[in-house]
Amino acid sequence: MADLILTPNIENADDFYAGLLAAHDGLEKADSDALNARLVLVLANHIGDSNVLAQALDAAVLKDT
Amino acid sequence: MNKIFEVPLYAYERSPDQDTATPVRHKVIVIGAGPIGLATAIDLAQQGVEVVVLDDNDKVSFGSRAICFSQRTLDIADRLGAGRQMLDKGVLWNVGKVYFDKREVYEFNLQPDEGYANPAFINLQQYYFEKAFVDRVRELQAEGASIEIRGRNKVEAIGTHDDHVKLEVETPEGPYNIEADWLIACDGANSPTRRMLGLDFEGRVFEDNFLIADVVMEADFPSERWFWFDPPFNRGQSALLHKQPDNVWRIDLQLGWDIDKEREQQPENVIPRLKAMLGDDVKFELEWVSIYTFQCRRMERFRYGRVLFAGDSAHQVSPFGARGANSGLQDADNLCWKLKMVIDGKSPELLLDSYNRERVQAADENIRMSTRSTDFITPKSDMSRLLRDAVLDLSEQYEFARPLVNSGRLSTPCTYVGSSLSSADALNGPDITQPGSACPDAPLGNDFLLPKLAGKFTLLTIDADAPEQIEEDGVEATRLALSVKDDPTLELKRRYLGNATSAVYLIRPDQHVAARRDSFEDNAFRQAIRRAIGKE
């Protein structure tokens, strides 16, 4: 069973983050929300593995600390 | 006007039962001559069980109603001797189009699956489906089978007892009483039987209304399935267009739950909507319009002593996925051989509780699947709508998103995982034939597998030895000896062996797998038979 990666794994993380912000630049809230929704689906399809996806859904719900 | 649904097919006739001093006792009475009641009666009659069907009407269903019949339904109908007539009349379609808002987002072409006698589904008006069963009843009667349909016989009261039921039946010539060892209620979503017994559904997951219309159009309109999400002519809802035989198209417009039913079905309100769907220049004639209300729910149990519920009387789902009539046929398929075993004294009455367990499991699966479709089609929250719209927008450009588009997942037979009638899996074989599964068909040269498995316990051997017959506790299992060489297309191997090199399957009379191993082992299969008939 594959494990969800929760250690740093993004190549050129700052560039990715800047790209993410740029993609939302100038969008109305509704369009931005839609973009995020599409992005989630695109990424989920790339991952594919249902165990990893379940772990990701779980990880995205922040734990009380 | 000579539509099949306007002609009485089982007109009222006086029965000798109406002139006896004491009520006549029948083996089985079925209430309701819809698709499920007729299938149930035919199945029982084919097994030599005496059966009477009572219906408050005398005609087949008015309007198309259930229109999409699945492969499993056709397989069952084949076993009941009516599948060919349905298949010959039914419409097959391959091209589907999905619309979102004002635009077509994608088109798909369903290539037929190879290696099955029956297609994945056919479109056929319910009245033709019922007509095929009524014809089969007449055929059985001509052969001398004890099967009878009594039109305009309305059950007014039911008395339940430990070993029989008593019915009070109203007819055009007055009431009479009648009794049965067993009563099967196939009297639909509003089941009077359920009401008379003071039983109700549990849970109300979802409720919605649909305007359904049968429309006759010029013949050159394409034979395609069109599905709309949130179209301009039906904002916030869905719409479906489906081809049926005789140049009749079926249109389903989802209306939501809070509507004025009378107003919605007035032609002056219906016709403009249809024009907006089909285009202004398409000529059509309205044959039938109705409002269909459904809820997703089921009875707590499908068996109450000597009374059994099957079809919509026991469970209801949304229409997405054609899981109503199709699952009802599977109810009948599951029930009848068990009832025959109990009537013959070969199984304890407890076997009928497995009908309850297996078909409740199926109903829950159908409710879950159709609720998911409903959640996609009618999003319940802003985020749900956002994600749904994201899927539809992506599906226009990327193939990956298309499987997420959920306009209904077509009915497939339930696998009775964990059924008390199944033995532990002892074959390293494919999942699709694990114990509890409905046997998938497979080609055998010019022939097919399923017809060879019908209506009895079968010991299917594939490149394995076994006795030609074993008998355990009065139940015989007859061997069907096959080899992977019988199917050059290798579907038999793919569906029944997988990586195994040999297999022995014990198959129930309803074509579900009871047990499987890589070779015959006398004790194991005797135990499997006892388990499958409710004796372990």
Coordinates of C-alpha atoms in Angstrom, one line a residue:
Chain A
M1 CA 0.0 0.0 0.0
A2 CA 1.4 3.3 -1.1
D3 CA 1.8 6.0 1.6
L4 CA 0.8 9.6 1.1
I5 CA 4.0 11.8 1.1
L6 CA 3.8 14.3 3.9
T7 CA 7.4 15.4 3.8
P8 CA 8.7 18.1 1.4
N9 CA 8.3 16.7 -2.1
I10 CA 7.5 19.6 -4.5
E11 CA 10.4 20.5 -6.8
N12 CA 11.0 24.3 -6.8
A13 CA 8.3 24.8 -4.1
D14 CA 8.4 28.6 -4.3
D15 CA 8.0 28.6 -8.0
F16 CA 5.0 26.2 -7.7
Y17 CA 3.4 28.4 -5.1
A18 CA 3.9 31.6 -7.1
G19 CA 2.4 29.8 -10.1
L20 CA -0.6 28.8 -8.0
L21 CA -1.2 32.4 -6.9
A22 CA -0.7 33.6 -10.5
A23 CA -3.3 31.3 -11.8
H24 CA -5.8 32.9 -9.4
D25 CA -4.7 36.5 -10.2
G26 CA -7.5 38.8 -11.2
L27 CA -10.2 36.1 -10.9
E28 CA -13.5 36.7 -9.2
K29 CA -14.1 34.6 -6.1
A30 CA -16.5 32.2 -7.9
D31 CA -14.0 31.6 -10.7
S32 CA -11.1 31.1 -8.2
D33 CA -13.2 28.6 -6.3
A34 CA -13.9 26.8 -9.6
L35 CA -10.3 26.8 -10.5
N36 CA -9.4 25.2 -7.2
A37 CA -12.0 22.6 -7.6
R38 CA -10.7 21.7 -11.1
L39 CA -7.2 21.6 -9.7
V40 CA -8.2 19.1 -7.0
L41 CA -9.7 16.9 -9.5
V42 CA -6.8 17.0 -11.9
L43 CA -4.3 16.2 -9.1
A44 CA -6.6 13.5 -7.7
N45 CA -6.7 11.8 -11.1
H46 CA -2.9 12.0 -11.3
I47 CA -2.5 10.2 -8.0
G48 CA -5.2 7.7 -8.8
D49 CA -4.3 5.3 -5.9
S50 CA -7.4 5.1 -3.7
N51 CA -5.4 4.6 -0.5
V52 CA -3.3 7.6 -1.1
L53 CA -6.4 9.7 -2.0
A54 CA -8.1 8.6 1.3
Q55 CA -5.0 9.5 3.3
A56 CA -4.9 12.9 1.5
L57 CA -8.6 13.6 2.3
D58 CA -7.8 12.7 5.9
A59 CA -4.6 14.8 6.0
A60 CA -6.4 17.8 4.7
V61 CA -8.6 17.8 7.7
L62 CA -6.3 19.5 10.2
K63 CA -5.9 17.8 13.5
D64 CA -6.6 19.7 16.8
T65 CA -3.2 20.3 18.3
Chain B
M1 CA -56.6 3.9 -30.9
N2 CA -55.4 0.4 -30.6
K3 CA -52.4 0.8 -28.3
I4 CA -51.3 -2.4 -26.5
F5 CA -51.8 -0.7 -23.2
E6 CA -55.5 0.2 -23.9
V7 CA -56.6 -3.4 -24.6
P8 CA -57.5 -5.6 -21.6
L9 CA -55.0 -8.5 -21.7
Y10 CA -56.4 -10.3 -18.7
A11 CA -60.0 -9.3 -18.6
Y12 CA -62.2 -10.2 -15.6
E13 CA -63.6 -13.7 -15.7
R14 CA -65.6 -15.3 -13.0
S15 CA -63.5 -17.9 -11.1
P16 CA -65.0 -21.1 -9.6
D17 CA -63.4 -19.8 -6.3
Q18 CA -66.1 -17.2 -6.2
D19 CA -68.8 -19.9 -5.9
T20 CA -67.5 -22.1 -3.1
A21 CA -68.8 -22.3 0.4
T22 CA -65.4 -22.3 2.0
P23 CA -62.4 -20.3 0.6
V24 CA -60.2 -22.2 -1.8
R25 CA -56.6 -22.5 -0.6
H26 CA -53.9 -21.9 -3.2
K27 CA -50.2 -22.6 -3.0
V28 CA -49.0 -19.1 -3.9
I29 CA -50.9 -15.9 -4.5
V30 CA -49.1 -13.0 -6.2
I31 CA -50.6 -9.6 -5.8
G32 CA -49.9 -7.4 -8.9
A33 CA -49.4 -8.3 -12.5
G34 CA -46.6 -5.8 -13.2
P35 CA -43.2 -6.9 -14.4
I36 CA -42.2 -8.4 -11.0
G37 CA -45.5 -10.1 -10.2
L38 CA -45.6 -11.7 -13.7
A39 CA -41.9 -12.8 -13.5
T40 CA -42.5 -14.3 -10.0
A41 CA -45.6 -16.2 -11.2
I42 CA -43.8 -17.5 -14.3
D43 CA -40.8 -18.6 -12.3
L44 CA -43.0 -20.5 -9.8
A45 CA -45.2 -22.1 -12.5
Q46 CA -42.1 -23.3 -14.5
Q47 CA -41.1 -25.1 -11.3
G48 CA -44.5 -26.7 -11.0
V49 CA -45.8 -24.5 -8.2
E50 CA -49.4 -23.6 -8.5
V51 CA -49.9 -19.8 -8.5
V52 CA -52.6 -17.2 -8.9
V53 CA -51.9 -13.6 -9.8
L54 CA -54.5 -11.0 -8.7
D55 CA -54.5 -7.6 -10.2
D56 CA -56.9 -4.7 -9.6
N57 CA -56.5 -3.7 -13.3
D58 CA -56.8 -5.8 -16.5
K59 CA -54.2 -4.1 -18.8
V60 CA -50.5 -3.8 -19.0
S61 CA -48.8 -0.6 -17.8
F62 CA -50.1 2.6 -19.2
G63 CA -47.3 4.6 -20.8
S64 CA -43.6 3.6 -21.0
R65 CA -42.7 3.9 -17.3
A66 CA -39.7 1.6 -16.7
I67 CA -37.8 1.6 -20.0
C68 CA -34.3 0.5 -19.5
F69 CA -33.8 -3.2 -19.0
S70 CA -30.4 -4.6 -18.0
Q71 CA -28.4 -7.6 -19.2
R72 CA -29.2 -9.4 -15.9
T73 CA -32.9 -8.8 -16.5
L74 CA -32.7 -10.2 -20.0
D75 CA -30.7 -13.2 -18.7
I76 CA -33.5 -13.8 -16.1
A77 CA -36.2 -13.2 -18.7
D78 CA -34.4 -15.8 -20.9
R79 CA -34.7 -18.3 -18.1
L80 CA -38.4 -17.4 -17.9
G81 CA -38.9 -18.0 -21.6
A82 CA -39.6 -14.4 -22.5
G83 CA -36.2 -12.8 -23.2
R84 CA -36.1 -13.3 -26.9
Q85 CA -39.4 -11.4 -27.5
M86 CA -38.1 -8.5 -25.4
L87 CA -34.7 -8.4 -27.1
D88 CA -36.3 -8.5 -30.6
K89 CA -38.5 -5.6 -29.8
G90 CA -36.1 -3.5 -27.7
V91 CA -33.9 -0.7 -29.0
L92 CA -30.1 -0.7 -28.6
W93 CA -28.2 2.6 -28.6
N94 CA -24.5 3.4 -28.6
V95 CA -24.1 7.1 -28.9
G96 CA -24.7 9.2 -25.8
K97 CA -24.4 13.0 -25.5
V98 CA -23.9 14.9 -22.3
Y99 CA -25.0 18.5 -22.2
F100 CA -24.1 21.1 -19.5
D101 CA -25.9 24.4 -19.4
K102 CA -26.2 25.4 -23.0
R103 CA -23.4 23.3 -24.5
E104 CA -22.6 19.7 -25.4
V105 CA -19.6 18.7 -23.2
Y106 CA -18.9 15.3 -24.7
E107 CA -20.2 12.5 -26.7
F108 CA -19.5 8.8 -26.1
N109 CA -19.9 5.6 -28.0
L110 CA -20.6 2.5 -26.0
Q111 CA -19.0 -0.4 -27.9
P112 CA -21.0 -3.5 -27.1
D113 CA -19.2 -5.9 -24.8
E114 CA -18.3 -9.1 -26.5
G115 CA -19.0 -12.6 -25.3
Y116 CA -22.5 -12.2 -23.8
A117 CA -25.7 -13.5 -25.3
N118 CA -27.5 -10.3 -24.2
P119 CA -26.5 -6.7 -24.6
A120 CA -25.7 -4.5 -21.5
F121 CA -29.3 -3.1 -21.7
I122 CA -32.2 -2.5 -24.1
N123 CA -34.8 0.3 -24.1
L124 CA -38.3 -1.0 -24.2
Q125 CA -41.6 0.4 -23.0
Q126 CA -42.8 -1.4 -19.8
Y127 CA -46.0 -2.4 -21.6
Y128 CA -44.0 -4.4 -24.1
F129 CA -42.0 -6.0 -21.3
E130 CA -45.2 -7.0 -19.5
K131 CA -46.8 -8.1 -22.8
A132 CA -43.9 -10.6 -23.3
F133 CA -44.5 -12.0 -19.9
V134 CA -48.3 -12.2 -20.3
D135 CA -47.7 -14.1 -23.6
R136 CA -45.4 -16.4 -21.7
V137 CA -48.1 -17.0 -19.1
R138 CA -50.5 -18.0 -21.9
E139 CA -47.9 -20.3 -23.3
L140 CA -47.5 -22.0 -19.9
Q141 CA -51.2 -22.3 -19.5
A142 CA -51.4 -24.0 -22.9
E143 CA -48.8 -26.5 -21.7
G144 CA -51.0 -27.2 -18.7
A145 CA -49.1 -25.3 -16.0
S146 CA -51.1 -24.1 -13.0
I147 CA -50.8 -20.3 -13.5
E148 CA -53.7 -17.9 -13.7
I149 CA -54.0 -14.1 -13.9
R150 CA -57.2 -12.7 -12.5
G151 CA -57.9 -9.2 -13.8
R152 CA -60.0 -6.7 -11.8
N153 CA -59.5 -8.7 -8.6
K154 CA -58.7 -6.1 -5.9
V155 CA -57.5 -7.3 -2.6
E156 CA -59.4 -5.5 0.1
A157 CA -58.2 -7.2 3.3
I158 CA -55.5 -9.6 4.4
G159 CA -55.5 -11.9 7.4
T160 CA -52.1 -13.4 8.3
H161 CA -51.7 -16.7 10.0
D162 CA -48.8 -18.9 11.0
D163 CA -49.2 -21.2 8.0
H164 CA -51.4 -19.3 5.5
V165 CA -53.0 -16.0 4.6
K166 CA -56.6 -15.1 4.0
L167 CA -57.6 -12.6 1.4
E168 CA -60.8 -10.7 0.8
V169 CA -61.0 -9.9 -2.9
E170 CA -63.3 -7.4 -4.6
T171 CA -64.4 -8.0 -8.2
P172 CA -67.0 -6.5 -10.6
E173 CA -69.4 -9.2 -9.4
G174 CA -68.8 -8.7 -5.7
P175 CA -66.3 -9.9 -3.1
Y176 CA -65.0 -13.4 -2.4
N177 CA -62.5 -14.9 0.0
I178 CA -59.5 -16.9 -0.9
E179 CA -56.5 -18.4 0.9
A180 CA -52.8 -19.1 0.1
D181 CA -50.0 -20.9 1.8
W182 CA -47.8 -18.0 0.6
L183 CA -48.4 -14.5 -0.5
I184 CA -46.0 -12.4 -2.6
A185 CA -46.8 -8.7 -2.7
C186 CA -45.6 -7.2 -6.0
D187 CA -48.1 -4.4 -5.9
G188 CA -45.7 -1.5 -6.5
A189 CA -44.5 1.6 -4.7
N190 CA -47.8 2.4 -3.1
S191 CA -48.3 -1.3 -2.1
P192 CA -51.8 -1.7 -0.6
T193 CA -50.5 -4.9 0.9
R194 CA -47.9 -3.0 2.9
R195 CA -50.6 -0.6 4.0
M196 CA -53.1 -3.3 5.0
L197 CA -50.5 -5.0 7.1
G198 CA -49.6 -1.8 8.8
L199 CA -46.0 -1.9 7.5
D200 CA -44.1 1.1 6.3
F201 CA -40.8 2.1 4.7
E202 CA -37.9 3.1 7.0
G203 CA -35.9 6.1 6.1
R204 CA -36.7 8.7 3.5
V205 CA -33.4 9.5 2.0
F206 CA -34.6 11.7 -0.9
E207 CA -37.7 12.7 -2.8
D208 CA -38.1 14.1 -6.2
N209 CA -40.6 14.5 -9.1
F210 CA -40.2 13.9 -12.7
L211 CA -42.3 14.9 -15.7
I212 CA -42.1 11.9 -18.0
A213 CA -43.4 12.1 -21.5
D214 CA -43.6 9.7 -24.5
V215 CA -43.2 11.6 -27.7
V216 CA -43.6 10.3 -31.2
M217 CA -41.2 12.0 -33.6
E218 CA -40.2 12.0 -37.2
A219 CA -38.1 8.8 -37.9
D220 CA -34.9 10.6 -38.7
F221 CA -34.3 11.9 -35.2
P222 CA -31.1 10.2 -34.0
S223 CA -31.2 7.1 -31.9
E224 CA -29.1 8.5 -29.1
R225 CA -29.3 9.1 -25.4
W226 CA -29.0 12.8 -24.5
F227 CA -28.6 13.9 -20.9
W228 CA -28.6 17.5 -19.7
F229 CA -27.2 18.9 -16.5
D230 CA -28.7 22.3 -15.6
P231 CA -30.1 23.1 -19.1
P232 CA -31.7 26.5 -19.9
F233 CA -35.1 24.9 -20.3
N234 CA -35.0 23.1 -16.9
R235 CA -32.8 25.3 -14.7
G236 CA -31.1 23.6 -11.8
Q237 CA -32.4 20.2 -12.8
S238 CA -31.7 17.5 -15.3
A239 CA -33.3 16.2 -18.4
L240 CA -33.0 12.9 -20.3
L241 CA -34.0 11.9 -23.8
H242 CA -34.1 8.2 -24.7
K243 CA -35.1 6.2 -27.8
Q244 CA -37.8 3.6 -27.5
P245 CA -39.3 1.2 -30.1
D246 CA -41.9 2.5 -32.6
N247 CA -40.3 6.0 -33.0
V248 CA -41.3 6.8 -29.5
W249 CA -38.8 8.9 -27.5
R250 CA -38.9 9.1 -23.8
I251 CA -38.3 12.4 -22.1
D252 CA -37.6 12.8 -18.4
L253 CA -37.6 16.2 -16.9
Q254 CA -36.6 16.5 -13.3
L255 CA -38.9 19.0 -11.5
G256 CA -37.7 19.1 -7.9
W257 CA -39.8 18.2 -4.9
D258 CA -41.9 21.3 -4.4
I259 CA -44.1 21.6 -7.5
D260 CA -47.7 21.9 -8.7
K261 CA -48.2 18.5 -10.3
E262 CA -51.4 19.3 -12.0
R263 CA -50.0 22.4 -13.6
E264 CA -46.8 20.8 -14.7
Q265 CA -48.5 18.1 -16.8
Q266 CA -50.8 20.4 -18.7
P267 CA -49.9 20.3 -22.4
E268 CA -49.5 24.1 -22.6
N269 CA -46.7 23.8 -20.0
V270 CA -45.2 20.6 -21.3
I271 CA -44.9 21.4 -25.0
P272 CA -42.8 24.6 -24.7
R273 CA -40.3 22.7 -22.6
L274 CA -40.1 19.9 -25.1
K275 CA -39.6 22.4 -28.0
A276 CA -36.8 24.0 -26.1
M277 CA -35.2 20.6 -25.7
L278 CA -35.7 19.2 -29.2
G279 CA -35.4 22.4 -31.2
D280 CA -38.3 24.4 -32.7
D281 CA -38.4 22.7 -36.1
V282 CA -38.7 19.1 -34.8
K283 CA -42.2 17.8 -35.3
F284 CA -43.5 15.6 -32.4
E285 CA -46.7 14.3 -31.0
L286 CA -47.3 13.8 -27.3
E287 CA -48.4 10.2 -26.6
W288 CA -48.3 10.1 -22.8
V289 CA -47.4 12.5 -20.0
S290 CA -47.2 11.7 -16.3
I291 CA -45.6 13.0 -13.1
Y292 CA -43.5 10.4 -11.4
T293 CA -42.7 10.9 -7.7
F294 CA -40.1 8.8 -6.1
Q295 CA -38.4 8.4 -2.8
C296 CA -35.2 6.4 -2.0
R297 CA -36.3 4.0 0.8
R298 CA -36.9 0.4 1.6
M299 CA -38.9 -1.7 4.0
E300 CA -37.1 -2.8 7.1
R301 CA -37.7 -6.5 6.1
F302 CA -38.9 -8.1 2.9
R303 CA -40.4 -11.1 4.7
Y304 CA -43.2 -11.1 7.3
G305 CA -44.0 -14.7 8.0
R306 CA -46.0 -16.0 5.0
V307 CA -45.9 -12.7 3.2
L308 CA -43.0 -11.7 1.0
F309 CA -42.4 -8.3 -0.7
A310 CA -40.7 -8.0 -4.0
G311 CA -39.9 -5.0 -6.3
D312 CA -41.1 -1.5 -5.7
S313 CA -43.4 -2.6 -2.9
A314 CA -40.3 -3.5 -0.9
H315 CA -37.9 -0.8 -2.1
Q316 CA -37.7 2.4 -4.2
V317 CA -34.9 4.2 -5.8
S318 CA -34.4 7.2 -8.0
P319 CA -34.7 6.5 -11.7
F320 CA -31.0 7.2 -12.3
G321 CA -29.4 3.9 -13.3
A322 CA -32.6 1.9 -14.0
R323 CA -32.5 0.2 -10.7
G324 CA -36.2 -0.1 -10.1
A325 CA -37.7 -2.8 -12.3
N326 CA -34.2 -4.4 -12.8
S327 CA -33.7 -4.9 -9.1
G328 CA -37.3 -6.2 -8.8
L329 CA -36.6 -8.9 -11.4
Q330 CA -33.6 -9.9 -9.3
D331 CA -35.9 -10.1 -6.2
A332 CA -38.1 -12.6 -8.1
D333 CA -35.0 -14.5 -9.3
N334 CA -33.7 -14.8 -5.8
L335 CA -37.0 -15.7 -4.2
C336 CA -38.7 -18.3 -6.4
W337 CA -36.2 -21.2 -6.2
K338 CA -36.1 -20.7 -2.4
L339 CA -39.8 -20.8 -2.0
K340 CA -40.0 -23.9 -4.2
M341 CA -37.4 -25.6 -1.9
V342 CA -39.4 -24.7 1.2
I343 CA -42.7 -25.8 -0.4
D344 CA -41.2 -29.1 -1.3
G345 CA -40.0 -29.5 2.3
K346 CA -36.3 -29.7 1.2
S347 CA -35.4 -26.5 3.0
P348 CA -36.5 -25.0 6.3
E349 CA -38.5 -21.8 6.1
L350 CA -35.4 -20.1 7.4
L351 CA -34.1 -20.2 3.8
L352 CA -36.6 -17.4 3.0
D353 CA -34.8 -15.2 5.5
S354 CA -31.8 -15.4 3.2
Y355 CA -34.1 -13.8 0.6
N356 CA -34.6 -11.0 3.0
R357 CA -30.9 -10.6 3.8
E358 CA -29.6 -10.9 0.2
R359 CA -32.2 -8.6 -1.3
V360 CA -32.0 -6.0 1.5
Q361 CA -28.2 -6.0 0.8
A362 CA -29.1 -5.4 -2.9
A363 CA -31.6 -2.7 -2.1
D364 CA -29.1 -0.9 0.1
E365 CA -26.5 -1.0 -2.7
N366 CA -29.1 0.3 -5.2
I367 CA -30.1 3.1 -2.9
R368 CA -26.5 4.0 -2.3
M369 CA -25.7 4.1 -6.0
S370 CA -28.8 6.0 -7.0
T371 CA -28.3 8.5 -4.1
R372 CA -24.8 9.2 -5.4
S373 CA -26.2 9.9 -8.9
T374 CA -28.8 12.2 -7.3
D375 CA -26.1 14.0 -5.4
F376 CA -24.2 14.6 -8.6
I377 CA -27.3 15.6 -10.6
T378 CA -28.9 17.8 -7.9
P379 CA -26.1 19.1 -5.7
K380 CA -27.2 19.7 -2.2
S381 CA -24.6 22.4 -1.2
D382 CA -22.6 25.2 -2.8
M383 CA -19.4 23.1 -2.6
S384 CA -21.2 20.1 -4.0
R385 CA -22.3 22.2 -7.0
L386 CA -18.9 23.7 -7.4
L387 CA -17.2 20.3 -7.6
R388 CA -20.0 18.9 -9.9
D389 CA -19.6 21.8 -12.3
A390 CA -15.8 21.4 -12.2
V391 CA -16.2 17.8 -13.2
L392 CA -18.5 18.7 -16.1
D393 CA -16.2 21.6 -17.3
L394 CA -13.2 19.3 -17.2
S395 CA -15.0 16.5 -19.0
E396 CA -15.4 18.7 -22.0
Q397 CA -11.6 18.8 -22.5
Y398 CA -10.2 15.8 -20.6
E399 CA -11.1 12.2 -20.8
F400 CA -10.1 11.6 -17.2
A401 CA -13.1 13.5 -15.8
R402 CA -15.8 11.6 -17.8
P403 CA -16.0 8.6 -15.5
L404 CA -16.8 11.0 -12.7
V405 CA -19.9 12.4 -14.6
N406 CA -22.7 10.5 -12.9
S407 CA -26.0 10.6 -14.7
G408 CA -26.9 7.2 -13.3
R409 CA -24.9 4.0 -12.9
L410 CA -26.7 1.2 -14.8
S411 CA -28.1 -1.6 -12.7
T412 CA -25.8 -4.5 -12.3
P413 CA -26.6 -7.6 -10.2
C414 CA -25.7 -7.4 -6.6
T415 CA -22.9 -9.8 -5.4
Y416 CA -24.1 -11.3 -2.2
V417 CA -20.9 -10.9 -0.3
G418 CA -20.9 -12.7 3.0
S419 CA -24.2 -14.5 2.3
S420 CA -24.9 -17.3 4.7
L421 CA -25.7 -19.4 1.6
S422 CA -22.2 -19.1 0.2
S423 CA -19.1 -21.1 1.2
A424 CA -15.7 -19.6 1.7
D425 CA -13.9 -18.9 -1.6
A426 CA -11.4 -21.7 -2.2
L427 CA -10.2 -20.7 -5.7
N428 CA -7.6 -18.2 -6.6
G429 CA -10.0 -16.9 -9.3
P430 CA -11.5 -13.7 -10.6
D431 CA -13.5 -11.4 -8.3
I432 CA -16.4 -11.3 -10.7
T433 CA -17.2 -15.0 -10.0
Q434 CA -16.5 -15.0 -6.3
P435 CA -19.2 -16.8 -4.2
G436 CA -22.3 -14.7 -4.1
S437 CA -21.8 -13.3 -7.7
A438 CA -24.3 -13.7 -10.5
C439 CA -22.6 -15.8 -13.1
P440 CA -21.4 -13.7 -16.0
D441 CA -22.3 -15.2 -19.4
A442 CA -19.5 -16.6 -21.6
P443 CA -19.5 -17.8 -25.2
L444 CA -19.2 -21.5 -25.9
G445 CA -18.7 -21.7 -29.6
N446 CA -22.1 -21.0 -31.2
D447 CA -23.8 -21.2 -27.8
F448 CA -23.7 -19.4 -24.4
L449 CA -23.1 -20.5 -20.9
L450 CA -26.0 -19.1 -18.9
P451 CA -28.9 -21.1 -20.5
K452 CA -27.0 -24.2 -19.4
L453 CA -27.2 -23.1 -15.8
A454 CA -30.8 -22.3 -15.5
G455 CA -33.2 -23.3 -12.8
K456 CA -31.2 -26.1 -11.0
F457 CA -28.1 -26.6 -8.9
T458 CA -25.2 -27.1 -11.3
L459 CA -21.7 -28.3 -10.7
L460 CA -19.7 -26.4 -13.3
T461 CA -16.3 -28.0 -13.9
I462 CA -13.7 -26.4 -16.0
D463 CA -10.9 -28.7 -16.8
A464 CA -11.6 -30.6 -13.6
D465 CA -13.1 -34.0 -12.7
A466 CA -16.3 -34.5 -10.8
P467 CA -19.2 -37.0 -10.6
E468 CA -21.9 -36.4 -13.2
Q469 CA -24.3 -35.8 -10.3
I470 CA -24.2 -35.5 -6.6
E471 CA -27.3 -35.7 -4.3
E472 CA -27.3 -34.2 -0.8
D473 CA -30.3 -34.0 1.4
G474 CA -32.7 -34.6 -1.5
V475 CA -31.1 -31.9 -3.7
E476 CA -29.3 -32.8 -6.9
A477 CA -26.5 -30.9 -8.4
T478 CA -25.8 -31.9 -12.1
R479 CA -22.4 -31.5 -13.6
L480 CA -21.8 -29.3 -16.6
A481 CA -18.3 -30.2 -17.8
L482 CA -16.5 -27.6 -19.7
S483 CA -12.9 -26.9 -20.8
V484 CA -11.2 -23.6 -21.6
K485 CA -10.9 -25.1 -25.1
D486 CA -14.7 -24.7 -25.5
D487 CA -14.3 -21.0 -25.8
P488 CA -11.5 -19.9 -28.2
T489 CA -12.2 -16.3 -27.2
L490 CA -10.9 -17.2 -23.7
E491 CA -13.7 -15.3 -22.0
L492 CA -14.7 -18.4 -20.1
K493 CA -11.1 -18.6 -18.8
R494 CA -10.9 -14.9 -18.0
R495 CA -14.3 -14.9 -16.2
Y496 CA -14.1 -18.2 -14.3
L497 CA -10.5 -19.2 -14.0
G498 CA -8.3 -16.1 -14.0
N499 CA -4.9 -17.5 -13.0
A500 CA -6.2 -20.8 -11.9
T501 CA -5.8 -23.8 -14.2
S502 CA -9.0 -25.6 -13.2
A503 CA -12.2 -24.9 -11.2
V504 CA -15.3 -26.5 -9.9
Y505 CA -18.3 -24.1 -9.2
L506 CA -21.5 -24.9 -7.3
I507 CA -24.1 -22.7 -8.9
R508 CA -27.5 -22.0 -7.4
P509 CA -30.7 -22.2 -9.5
D510 CA -30.7 -18.3 -9.7
Q511 CA -27.3 -18.6 -11.4
H512 CA -25.4 -17.1 -8.4
V513 CA -22.2 -18.8 -7.3
A514 CA -22.6 -20.7 -4.0
A515 CA -19.0 -22.2 -3.8
R516 CA -15.9 -22.7 -5.9
R517 CA -12.6 -24.6 -5.5
D518 CA -9.8 -25.6 -7.9
S519 CA -10.9 -29.3 -7.8
F520 CA -13.8 -31.4 -6.8
E521 CA -13.8 -32.4 -3.1
D522 CA -16.8 -34.5 -2.1
N523 CA -17.2 -33.3 1.5
A524 CA -16.7 -29.7 0.6
F525 CA -19.3 -29.6 -2.1
R526 CA -21.9 -31.6 -0.1
Q527 CA -21.4 -29.1 2.7
A528 CA -21.7 -26.3 0.2
I529 CA -25.1 -27.7 -1.0
R530 CA -26.4 -27.9 2.5
R531 CA -25.3 -24.4 3.2
A532 CA -26.9 -23.1 0.0
I533 CA -30.3 -24.6 0.9
G534 CA -30.2 -23.1 4.4
K535 CA -29.2 -26.3 6.3
E536 CA -25.8 -25.2 7.6

